XYZ file of C-alpha atoms in Angstrom:
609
model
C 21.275 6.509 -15.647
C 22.373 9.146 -13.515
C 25.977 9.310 -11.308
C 23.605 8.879 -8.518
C 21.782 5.717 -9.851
C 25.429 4.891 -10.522
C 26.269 5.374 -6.748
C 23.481 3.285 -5.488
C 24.087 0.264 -7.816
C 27.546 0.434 -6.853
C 26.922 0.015 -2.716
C 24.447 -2.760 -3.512
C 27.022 -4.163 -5.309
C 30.388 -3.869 -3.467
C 27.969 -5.031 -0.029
C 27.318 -8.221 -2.335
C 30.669 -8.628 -3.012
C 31.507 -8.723 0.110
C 28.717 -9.912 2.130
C 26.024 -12.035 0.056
C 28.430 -13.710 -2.726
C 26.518 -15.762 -5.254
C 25.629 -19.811 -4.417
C 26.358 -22.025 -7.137
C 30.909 -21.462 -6.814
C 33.125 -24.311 -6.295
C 35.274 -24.854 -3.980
C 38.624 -23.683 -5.737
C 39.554 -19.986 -5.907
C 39.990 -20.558 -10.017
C 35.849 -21.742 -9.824
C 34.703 -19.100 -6.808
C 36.097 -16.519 -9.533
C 34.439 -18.131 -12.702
C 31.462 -18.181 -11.133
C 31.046 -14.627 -9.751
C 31.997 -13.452 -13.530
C 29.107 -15.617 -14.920
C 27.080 -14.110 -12.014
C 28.060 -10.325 -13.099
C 27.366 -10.814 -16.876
C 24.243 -12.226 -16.727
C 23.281 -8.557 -15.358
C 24.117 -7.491 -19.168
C 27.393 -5.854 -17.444
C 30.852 -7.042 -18.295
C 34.009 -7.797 -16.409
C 38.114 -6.630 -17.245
C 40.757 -7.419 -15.137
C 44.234 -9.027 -14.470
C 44.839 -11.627 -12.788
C 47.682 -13.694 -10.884
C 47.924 -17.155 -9.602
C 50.603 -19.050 -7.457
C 50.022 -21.728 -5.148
C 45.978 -21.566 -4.539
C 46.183 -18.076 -4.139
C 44.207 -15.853 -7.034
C 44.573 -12.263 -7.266
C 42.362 -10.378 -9.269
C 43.664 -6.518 -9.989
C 42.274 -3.681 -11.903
C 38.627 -5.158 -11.859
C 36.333 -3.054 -13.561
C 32.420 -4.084 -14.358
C 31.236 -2.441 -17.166
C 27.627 -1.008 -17.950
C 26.928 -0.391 -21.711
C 23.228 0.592 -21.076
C 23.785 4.354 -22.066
C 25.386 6.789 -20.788
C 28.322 3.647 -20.540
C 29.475 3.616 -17.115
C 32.249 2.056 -15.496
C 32.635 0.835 -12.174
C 36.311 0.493 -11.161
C 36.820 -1.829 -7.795
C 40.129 -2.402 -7.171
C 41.869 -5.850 -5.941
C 39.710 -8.927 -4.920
C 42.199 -11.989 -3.011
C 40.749 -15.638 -3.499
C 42.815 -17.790 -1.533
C 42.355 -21.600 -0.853
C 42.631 -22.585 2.745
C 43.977 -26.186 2.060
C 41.071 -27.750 3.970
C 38.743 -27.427 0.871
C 37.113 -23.585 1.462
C 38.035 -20.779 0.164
C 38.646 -17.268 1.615
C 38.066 -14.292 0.109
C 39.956 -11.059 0.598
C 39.934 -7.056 0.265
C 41.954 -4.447 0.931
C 41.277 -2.607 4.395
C 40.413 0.003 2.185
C 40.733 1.694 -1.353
C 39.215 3.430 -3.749
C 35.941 2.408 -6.494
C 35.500 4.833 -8.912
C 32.585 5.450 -11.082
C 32.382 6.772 -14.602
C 29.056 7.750 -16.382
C 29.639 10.135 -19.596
C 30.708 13.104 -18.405
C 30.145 12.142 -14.527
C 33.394 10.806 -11.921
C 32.358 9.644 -8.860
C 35.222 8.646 -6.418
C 34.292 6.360 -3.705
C 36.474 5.040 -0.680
C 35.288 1.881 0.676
C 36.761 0.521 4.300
C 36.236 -2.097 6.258
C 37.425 -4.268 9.579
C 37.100 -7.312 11.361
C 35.753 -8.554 7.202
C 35.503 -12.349 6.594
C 34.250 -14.324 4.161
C 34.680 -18.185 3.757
C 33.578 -20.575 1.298
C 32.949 -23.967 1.961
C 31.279 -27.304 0.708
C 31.076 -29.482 -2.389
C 30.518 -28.483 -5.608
C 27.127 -26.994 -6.386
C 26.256 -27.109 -2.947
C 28.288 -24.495 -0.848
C 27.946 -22.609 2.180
C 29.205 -18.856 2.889
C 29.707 -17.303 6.386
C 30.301 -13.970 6.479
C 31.322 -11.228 9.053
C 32.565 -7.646 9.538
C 32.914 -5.423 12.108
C 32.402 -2.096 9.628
C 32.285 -2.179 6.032
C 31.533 1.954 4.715
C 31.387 4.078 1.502
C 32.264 7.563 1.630
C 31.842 10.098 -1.567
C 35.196 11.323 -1.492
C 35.629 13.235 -4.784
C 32.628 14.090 -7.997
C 33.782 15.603 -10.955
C 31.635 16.815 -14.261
C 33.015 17.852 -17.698
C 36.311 16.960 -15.685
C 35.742 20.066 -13.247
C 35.759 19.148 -9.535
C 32.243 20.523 -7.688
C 33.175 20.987 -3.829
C 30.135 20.616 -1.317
C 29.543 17.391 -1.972
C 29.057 14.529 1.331
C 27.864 11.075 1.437
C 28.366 7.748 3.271
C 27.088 5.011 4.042
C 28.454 2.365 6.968
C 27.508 -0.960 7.811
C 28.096 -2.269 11.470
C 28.262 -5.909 12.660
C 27.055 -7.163 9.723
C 26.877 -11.480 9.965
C 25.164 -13.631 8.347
C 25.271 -17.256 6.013
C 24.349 -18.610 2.402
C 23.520 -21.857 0.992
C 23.395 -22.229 -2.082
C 23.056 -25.295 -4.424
C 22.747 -25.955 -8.078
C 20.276 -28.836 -9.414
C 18.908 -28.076 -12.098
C 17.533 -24.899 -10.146
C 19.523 -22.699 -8.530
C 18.663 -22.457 -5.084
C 19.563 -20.147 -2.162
C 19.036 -19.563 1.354
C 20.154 -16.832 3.477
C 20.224 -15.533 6.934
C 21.396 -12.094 7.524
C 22.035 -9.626 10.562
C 22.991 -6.143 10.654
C 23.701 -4.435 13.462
C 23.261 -1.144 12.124
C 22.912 0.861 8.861
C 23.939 4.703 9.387
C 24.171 6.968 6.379
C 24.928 10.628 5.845
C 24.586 13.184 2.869
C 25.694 16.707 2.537
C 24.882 18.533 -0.495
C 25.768 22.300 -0.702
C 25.740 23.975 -3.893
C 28.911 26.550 -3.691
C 27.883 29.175 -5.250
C 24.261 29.891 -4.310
C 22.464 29.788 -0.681
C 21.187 25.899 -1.034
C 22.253 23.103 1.360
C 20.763 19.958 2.185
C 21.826 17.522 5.083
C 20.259 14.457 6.146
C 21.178 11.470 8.285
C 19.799 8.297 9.873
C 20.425 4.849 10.735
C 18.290 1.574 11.144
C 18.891 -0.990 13.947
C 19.269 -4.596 14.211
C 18.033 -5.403 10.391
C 16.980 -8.932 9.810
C 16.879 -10.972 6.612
C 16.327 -14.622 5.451
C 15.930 -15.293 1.808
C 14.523 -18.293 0.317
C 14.989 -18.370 -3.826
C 14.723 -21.363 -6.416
C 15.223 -20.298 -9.621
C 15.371 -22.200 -13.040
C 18.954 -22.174 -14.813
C 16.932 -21.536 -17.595
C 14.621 -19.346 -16.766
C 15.486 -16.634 -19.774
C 13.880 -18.879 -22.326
C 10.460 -19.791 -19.672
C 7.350 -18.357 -19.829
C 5.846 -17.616 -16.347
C 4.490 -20.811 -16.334
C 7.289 -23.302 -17.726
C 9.149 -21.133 -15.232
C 6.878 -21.986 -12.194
C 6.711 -25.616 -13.326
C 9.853 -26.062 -13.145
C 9.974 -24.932 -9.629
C 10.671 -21.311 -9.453
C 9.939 -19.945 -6.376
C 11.060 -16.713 -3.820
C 10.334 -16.166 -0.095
C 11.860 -13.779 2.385
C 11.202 -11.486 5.193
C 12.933 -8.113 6.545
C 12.377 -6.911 9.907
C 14.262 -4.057 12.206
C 14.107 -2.823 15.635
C 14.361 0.778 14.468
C 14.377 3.471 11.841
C 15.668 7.248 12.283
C 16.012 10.025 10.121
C 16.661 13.910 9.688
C 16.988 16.170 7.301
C 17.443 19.964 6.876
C 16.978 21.706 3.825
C 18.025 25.622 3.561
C 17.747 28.337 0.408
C 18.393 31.950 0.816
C 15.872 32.428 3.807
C 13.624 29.872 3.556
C 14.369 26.599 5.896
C 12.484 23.043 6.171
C 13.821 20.290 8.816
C 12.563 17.377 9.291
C 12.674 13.775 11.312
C 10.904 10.428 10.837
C 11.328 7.365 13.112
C 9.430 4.059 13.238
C 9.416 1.321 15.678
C 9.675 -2.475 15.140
C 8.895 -3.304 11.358
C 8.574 -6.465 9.194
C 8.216 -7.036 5.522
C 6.963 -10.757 3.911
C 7.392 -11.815 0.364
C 6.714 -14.656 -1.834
C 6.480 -15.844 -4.844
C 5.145 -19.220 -5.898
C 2.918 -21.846 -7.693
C -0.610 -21.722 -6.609
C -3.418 -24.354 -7.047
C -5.693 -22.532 -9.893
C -3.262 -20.130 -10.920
C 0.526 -20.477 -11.771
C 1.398 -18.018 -9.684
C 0.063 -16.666 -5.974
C 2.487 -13.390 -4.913
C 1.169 -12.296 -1.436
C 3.040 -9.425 0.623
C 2.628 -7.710 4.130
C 3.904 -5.063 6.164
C 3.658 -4.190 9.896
C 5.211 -1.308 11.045
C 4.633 0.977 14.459
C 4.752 3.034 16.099
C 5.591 6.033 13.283
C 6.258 9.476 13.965
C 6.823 12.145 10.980
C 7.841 16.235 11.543
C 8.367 18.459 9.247
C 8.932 22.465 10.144
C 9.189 25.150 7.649
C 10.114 28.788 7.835
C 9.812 30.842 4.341
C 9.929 34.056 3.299
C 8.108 37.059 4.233
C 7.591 35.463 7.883
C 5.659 32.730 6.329
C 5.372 29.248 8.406
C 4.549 25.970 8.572
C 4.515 22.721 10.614
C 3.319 19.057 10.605
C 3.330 16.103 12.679
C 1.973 12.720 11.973
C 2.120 9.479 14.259
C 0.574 6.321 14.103
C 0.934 3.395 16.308
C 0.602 0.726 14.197
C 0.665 0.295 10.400
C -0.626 -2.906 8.511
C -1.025 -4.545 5.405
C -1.285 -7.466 2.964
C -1.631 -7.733 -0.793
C -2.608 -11.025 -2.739
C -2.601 -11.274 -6.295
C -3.391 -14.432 -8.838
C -1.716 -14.087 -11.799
C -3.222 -16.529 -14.727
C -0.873 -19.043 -16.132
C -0.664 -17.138 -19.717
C 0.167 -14.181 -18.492
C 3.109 -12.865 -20.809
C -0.255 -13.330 -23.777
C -2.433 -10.542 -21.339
C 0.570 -8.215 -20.815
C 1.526 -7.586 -24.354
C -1.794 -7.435 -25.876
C -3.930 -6.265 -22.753
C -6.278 -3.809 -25.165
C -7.482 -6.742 -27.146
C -8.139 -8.635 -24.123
C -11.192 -8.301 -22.439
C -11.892 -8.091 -18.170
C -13.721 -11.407 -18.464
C -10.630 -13.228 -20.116
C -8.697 -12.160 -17.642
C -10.910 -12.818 -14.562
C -11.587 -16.123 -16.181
C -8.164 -17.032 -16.412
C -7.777 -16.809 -12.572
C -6.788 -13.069 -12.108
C -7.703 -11.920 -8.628
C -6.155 -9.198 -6.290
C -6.942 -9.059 -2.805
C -5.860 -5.387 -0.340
C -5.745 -4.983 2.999
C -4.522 -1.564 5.034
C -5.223 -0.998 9.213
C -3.509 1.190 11.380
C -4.159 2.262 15.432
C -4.355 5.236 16.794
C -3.843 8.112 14.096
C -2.550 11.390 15.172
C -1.711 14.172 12.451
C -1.987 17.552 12.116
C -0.891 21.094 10.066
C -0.473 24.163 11.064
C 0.374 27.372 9.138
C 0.975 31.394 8.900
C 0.053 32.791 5.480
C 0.134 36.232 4.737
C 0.418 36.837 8.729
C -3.095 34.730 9.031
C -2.750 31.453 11.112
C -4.716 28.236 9.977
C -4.769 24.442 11.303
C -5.757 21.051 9.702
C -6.061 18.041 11.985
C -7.172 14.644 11.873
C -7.323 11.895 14.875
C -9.064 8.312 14.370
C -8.514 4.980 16.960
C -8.600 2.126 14.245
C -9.113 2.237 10.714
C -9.476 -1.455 8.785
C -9.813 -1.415 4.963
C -10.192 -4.689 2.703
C -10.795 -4.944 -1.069
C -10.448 -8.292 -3.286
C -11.759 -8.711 -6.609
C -11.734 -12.508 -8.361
C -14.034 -14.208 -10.795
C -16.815 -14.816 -8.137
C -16.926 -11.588 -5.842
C -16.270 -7.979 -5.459
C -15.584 -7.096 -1.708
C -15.074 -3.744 -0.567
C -14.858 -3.040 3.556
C -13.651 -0.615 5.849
C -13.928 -0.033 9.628
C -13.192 3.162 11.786
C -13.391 4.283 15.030
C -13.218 7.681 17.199
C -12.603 9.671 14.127
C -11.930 13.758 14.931
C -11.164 16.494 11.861
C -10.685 20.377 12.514
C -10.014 22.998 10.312
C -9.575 26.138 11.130
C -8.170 29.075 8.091
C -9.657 32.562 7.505
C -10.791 31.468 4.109
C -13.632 30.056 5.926
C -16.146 32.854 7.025
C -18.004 30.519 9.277
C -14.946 30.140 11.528
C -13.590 26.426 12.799
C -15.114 23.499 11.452
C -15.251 20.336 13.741
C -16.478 16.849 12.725
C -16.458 13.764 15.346
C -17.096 10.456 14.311
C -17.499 7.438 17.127
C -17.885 4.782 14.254
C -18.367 3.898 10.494
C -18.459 0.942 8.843
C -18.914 -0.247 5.061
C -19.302 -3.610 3.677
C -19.926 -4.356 0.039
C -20.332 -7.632 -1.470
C -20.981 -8.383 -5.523
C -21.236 -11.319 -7.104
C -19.671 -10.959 -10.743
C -20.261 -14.662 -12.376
C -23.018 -15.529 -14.503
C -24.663 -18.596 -12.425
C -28.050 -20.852 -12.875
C -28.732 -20.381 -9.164
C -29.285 -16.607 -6.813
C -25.865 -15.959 -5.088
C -26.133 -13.081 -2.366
C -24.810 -9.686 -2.376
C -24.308 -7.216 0.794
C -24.921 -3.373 1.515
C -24.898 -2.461 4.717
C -23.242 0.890 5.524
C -23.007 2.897 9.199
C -21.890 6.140 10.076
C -22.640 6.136 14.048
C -22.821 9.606 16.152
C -21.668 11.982 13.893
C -21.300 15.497 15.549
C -20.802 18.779 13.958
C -19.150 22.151 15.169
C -22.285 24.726 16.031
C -21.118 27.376 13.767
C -22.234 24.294 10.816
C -25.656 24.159 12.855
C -25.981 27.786 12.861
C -25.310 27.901 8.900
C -29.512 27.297 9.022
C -30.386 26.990 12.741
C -28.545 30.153 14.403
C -30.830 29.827 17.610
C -31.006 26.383 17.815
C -34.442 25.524 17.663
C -32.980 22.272 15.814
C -31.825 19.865 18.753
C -27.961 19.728 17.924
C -27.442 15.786 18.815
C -25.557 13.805 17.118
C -26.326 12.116 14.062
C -26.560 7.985 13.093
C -27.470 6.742 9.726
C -27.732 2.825 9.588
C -28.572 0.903 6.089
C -28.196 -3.190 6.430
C -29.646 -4.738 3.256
C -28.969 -7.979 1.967
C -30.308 -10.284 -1.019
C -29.608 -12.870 -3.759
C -29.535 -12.331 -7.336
C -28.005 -13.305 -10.283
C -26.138 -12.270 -13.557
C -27.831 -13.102 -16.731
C -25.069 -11.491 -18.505
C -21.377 -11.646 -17.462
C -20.474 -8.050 -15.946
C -17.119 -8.037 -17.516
C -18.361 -8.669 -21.524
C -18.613 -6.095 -23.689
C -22.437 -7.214 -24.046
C -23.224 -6.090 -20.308
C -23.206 -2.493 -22.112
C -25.637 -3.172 -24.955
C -28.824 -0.936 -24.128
C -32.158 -3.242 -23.667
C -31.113 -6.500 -22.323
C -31.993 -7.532 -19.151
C -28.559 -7.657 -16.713
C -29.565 -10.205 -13.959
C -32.685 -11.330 -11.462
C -33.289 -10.293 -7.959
C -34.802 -12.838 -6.340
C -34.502 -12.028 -2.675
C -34.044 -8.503 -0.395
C -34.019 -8.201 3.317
C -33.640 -4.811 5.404
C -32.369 -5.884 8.175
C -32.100 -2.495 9.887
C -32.611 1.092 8.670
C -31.720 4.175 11.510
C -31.584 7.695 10.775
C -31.718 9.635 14.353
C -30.379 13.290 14.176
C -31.951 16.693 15.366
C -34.302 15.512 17.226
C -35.784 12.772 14.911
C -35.841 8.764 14.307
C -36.584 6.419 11.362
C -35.868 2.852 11.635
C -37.234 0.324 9.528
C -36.836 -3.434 8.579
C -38.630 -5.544 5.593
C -38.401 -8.888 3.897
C -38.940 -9.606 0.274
C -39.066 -11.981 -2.365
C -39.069 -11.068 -6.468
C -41.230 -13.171 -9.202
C -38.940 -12.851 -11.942
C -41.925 -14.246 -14.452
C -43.809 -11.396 -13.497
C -42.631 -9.000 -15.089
C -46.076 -6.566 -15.908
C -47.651 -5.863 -12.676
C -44.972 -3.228 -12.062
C -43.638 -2.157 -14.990
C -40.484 -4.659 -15.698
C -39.722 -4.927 -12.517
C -40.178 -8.719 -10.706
C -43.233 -8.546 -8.830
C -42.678 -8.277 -5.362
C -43.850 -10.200 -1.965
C -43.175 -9.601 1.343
C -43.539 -6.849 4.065
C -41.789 -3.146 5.325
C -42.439 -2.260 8.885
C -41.375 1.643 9.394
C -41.676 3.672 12.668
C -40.817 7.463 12.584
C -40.618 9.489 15.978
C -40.534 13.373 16.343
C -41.445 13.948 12.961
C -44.020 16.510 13.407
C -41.530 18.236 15.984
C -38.956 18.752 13.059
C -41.817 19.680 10.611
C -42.877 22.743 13.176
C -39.262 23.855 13.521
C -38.582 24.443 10.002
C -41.520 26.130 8.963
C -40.260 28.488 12.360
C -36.785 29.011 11.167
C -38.101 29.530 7.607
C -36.211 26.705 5.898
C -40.206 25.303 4.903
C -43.242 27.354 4.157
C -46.734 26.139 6.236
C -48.077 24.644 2.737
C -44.744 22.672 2.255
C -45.173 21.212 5.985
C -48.872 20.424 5.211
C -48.336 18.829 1.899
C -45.657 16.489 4.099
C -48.132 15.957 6.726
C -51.212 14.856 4.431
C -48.357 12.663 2.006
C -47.290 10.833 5.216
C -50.674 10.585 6.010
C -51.712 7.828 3.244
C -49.836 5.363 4.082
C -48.644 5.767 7.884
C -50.463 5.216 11.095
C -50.568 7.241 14.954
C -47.841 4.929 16.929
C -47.636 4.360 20.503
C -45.745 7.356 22.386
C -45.759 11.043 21.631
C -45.167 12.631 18.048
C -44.730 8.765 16.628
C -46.429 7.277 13.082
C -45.747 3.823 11.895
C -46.091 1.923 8.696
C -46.637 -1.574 7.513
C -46.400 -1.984 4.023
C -47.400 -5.197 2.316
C -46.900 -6.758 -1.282
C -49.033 -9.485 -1.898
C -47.433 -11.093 -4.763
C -50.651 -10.635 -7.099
C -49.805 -7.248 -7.954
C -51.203 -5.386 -4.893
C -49.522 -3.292 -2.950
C -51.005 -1.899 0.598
C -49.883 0.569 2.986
C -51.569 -0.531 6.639
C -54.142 -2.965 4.662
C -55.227 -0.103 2.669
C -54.464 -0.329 -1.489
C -51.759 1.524 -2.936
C -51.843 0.011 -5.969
């Protein structure tokens, strides 16, 4: 681990220390110590130091926490106060400020750490004590890094904390429990790195506003010799939630010539976790996410006048993820390639996705080689699900008002524009073997697609082909079932027969573009015992009513732009001819098609088959 992995552990740390101490102390300094050493080791890390006591007060000097993971690193913290207030709390001290330093090989990191207005109290019986905690400021400033014991200059970092509050509860029976509220005011951090001997620098700096936490943990004393779920039986169990009002950031990176800046910000944003027992499985983790609005920039200017620049914005950003883990799951993660899909799945797996966002807004522009190009994407809504268990496979998605341009000279046809008022998808598979037909869904929509007229003109370049946009509608549904489980190996062997249909239903079909519509709708049922009349597959009975408009229309027009010869459109015309009929309205042929059940199949009462 690197002096920078180092540097992070080591703020996590000293803001523990000093703001989220560890539930299960007592309520003399002597025990408060103890327990944050047990609390320390049983990271794998060890603890030196000297100590003093006189009269309730303990002083702890020299501490130093120890890493042996290699490289060995150790993390040197200076002087910790534990002193007993008489009135059975305790109140822990630091130094307005000092030094931690931070040794990994052949790495010295020198940190200063400040703070004011810093409080921390103890309070309670034993195994069940509160902490309140406070500070005006508590920071961390880089102040020195050394390698191979030579001192690099151009080095910046810190990180500050402002009205930070918050309280713990913590008790010990049998599980260690804790609960926690916490309030920042603001988080501000800044980095400077410039190398000093060649032209690179990079800056960046941002802050995030009113940050919000409350923590809710249960976890067995224990739990190192548990599996998962002796672990959840015995009650383990984590919930919390982050939110903030705000998030800000820059940056600016330089080398030579070339330079890239950047900012991000993001409005309100919240962030759910848990961690529990669930009723069929040991253990249901769920998490979600909301932020908005977001706003991303990056500029860039590179050599030989070279440019580029993107923006991306959304106004709202959502999701969820839900997961089922089976109760032997330490057995499927160390032997997971002798374990099959169905095991798993039938030992309660399941997974469950969902992503949405508003109002989408990003785009790219560039100069290459003194040529200018653009990418850029809009959409109103987009609304994705997926969730997989032992019963279904469900895949959705939504969108509206959809827009993409590009525009590069490595495109000879020029811009390309694509508009999209709607789509929408919706998948549903049943994946469990069952006596009895379960349904499934299709049904997919792409509504008024438009295209840019130099795509039209690709084919049509005098648009004889009415350029209107284009809507392609498929709505099937059905019930069927598995005769062999999807998931065994067996669903692969060549020759066996998968599953049954036993029902389909069209409930809408639409293709309209350049100047032509097909709609349809049918109804159908399967006799899985006949199995001859068409060749292995069930024997059908129901009916297909189809309508096509302007079809001759589009027929003319391609044998006039050459795209079809005049035998190609007259082997169309006398194909569509057995088995359609002359509708009401101009240019319009219908259809009914008919299976009987017996075998026969009829196209406007006239055999087929």
């Amino acid at each position: 681990m690197n002096t920078l992995n180092r540097l992070c552990t080591t703020t996590a740390f000293v803001a523990a220390l000093m703001a989220t101490s560890p539930s299960w102390a007592d309520v003399t300094a002597e025990q408060v110590w103890s327990d944050w050493q047990d609390m320390i080791e049983s990271t794998g890390a060890k603890v030196t130091y000297d100590s003093a006591a006189d009269d309730g007060i303990l002083t702890i000097n020299d501490l130093v926490v120890t890493v042996d993971e290699a490289p060995k690193t150790d993390i040197r913290l200076g002087a910790v106060v534990l002193q007993e207030t008489g009135d059975g709390s305790v109140q822990v001290l630091l130094p307005a400020s000092g030094p931690i330093i931070i040794e990994t090989g052949s790495e010295k990191a020198t940190l200063e750490q400040r703070n004011t207005g810093f409080s921390l109290i103890v309070s309670g019986t034993a195994g069940d004590l509160t902490y309140r905690y406070a500070a005006t400021e508590i920071s961390l400033a880089l102040t020195e890094y050394r390698k191979d014991d030579i001192r690099r200059e151009g080095l910046k970092a810190q990180v500050a904390l402002n009205d930070l509050s918050g309280m713990l509860h913590g008790r010990t029976t049998g599980l260690r429990q804790l609960e926690q509220d916490f309030t920042l005011g603001k988080l501000a951090y800044m980095i400077d790195l410039t190398h000093p001997e060649k032209e690179i620098s990079f800056t960046s700096e941002g802050s995030i506003t009113n940050l919000q936490s409350d923590v809710n943990v249960a976890i067995p004393e224990n739990i190192k010799t548990l599996t998962m779920a002796e672990a959840m039986d015995n009650g383990l169990i984590m919930k919390g939630n982050i939110g903030y009002n705000d998030i800000a950031a820059r940056f600016t990176y330089s080398e030579n010539e070339d330079k890239i800046t950047g900012s991000g910000e993001s409005g309100s944003g919240d962030i759910r976790m848990s961690l529990q027992k669930g009723d069929n499985t040991v253990v249901e983790a769920s998490e979600s996410i909301s932020f908005g609005p977001i706003r991303l920039r990056v500029d860039g200017d590179v050599a030989d006048n070279d440019m580029f620049n993107a923006r991306f914005a959304l106004d709202q950003l959502g999701g969820r993820l839900d997961m089922g883990l089976p109760e032997n799951i330490e057995s499927f993660s160390s032997g997971y390639g002798e374990t099959s899909m169905a095991d798993l799945m039938n030992a309660g797996f399941r997974v469950g996705v969902n992503l949405n966002y508003d109002n989408l807004d990003g785009a790219v522009s560039f100069v290459r080689g003194g040529e200018a190009g653009s990418i850029s994407a809009i959409s109103d809504m987009l609304d994705f699900g997926f969730s997989l268990s032992r019963e279904m496979l469900r895949v959705s998605s939504a969108s509206k008002g959809t827009e993409f341009n590009l525009e590069t000279v490595d495109l000879p046809i020029g811009a390309i524009r694509l508009v999209v008022a709607q789509t929408l998808q919706d998948f549903r598979l049943p994946l469990k073997t069952t006596p009895d037909p379960q349904p499934f869904v299709y049904h997919e929509e792409i509504r008024d697609l438009a295209i840019s007229d130099n795509l039209w003109a690709m084919f049509d370049p005098d648009a004889q082909i009415p350029r209107t946009a284009i809507t392609y509608v498929l709505n099937v549904s059905g019930l069927g079932n598995w005769l062999v489980d999807p998931f065994a190996p067996e669903f692969d062997t060549p020759g066996n027969t998968k599953g049954e249909l036993h029902r389909l239903t069209l409930h809408e079909l639409l293709l309209r573009g350049a100047g032509v519509e097909l709609t349809g709708a049918g109804d159908f049922t399967f006799n899985n015992d006949d199995l001859d009349s068409y060749d292995g597959i069930p024997a059908p009975k129901g009916d297909l009513e189809l309508k096509l408009t302007g079809g001759n229309q589009i027929l003319d027009t391609l044998v006039k732009i050459g795209v079809l010869s005049d035998e190609d459109a007259l082997g169309f015309r006398m194909a569509l001819g057995l088995f359609t009929l002359k509708g009401d309205g101009d240019d319009t042929i219908v259809s009914h098609i008919e299976a009987n059940g017996k075998g026969d199949l009829l196209a406007n009462g006239k055999r087929l088959k």
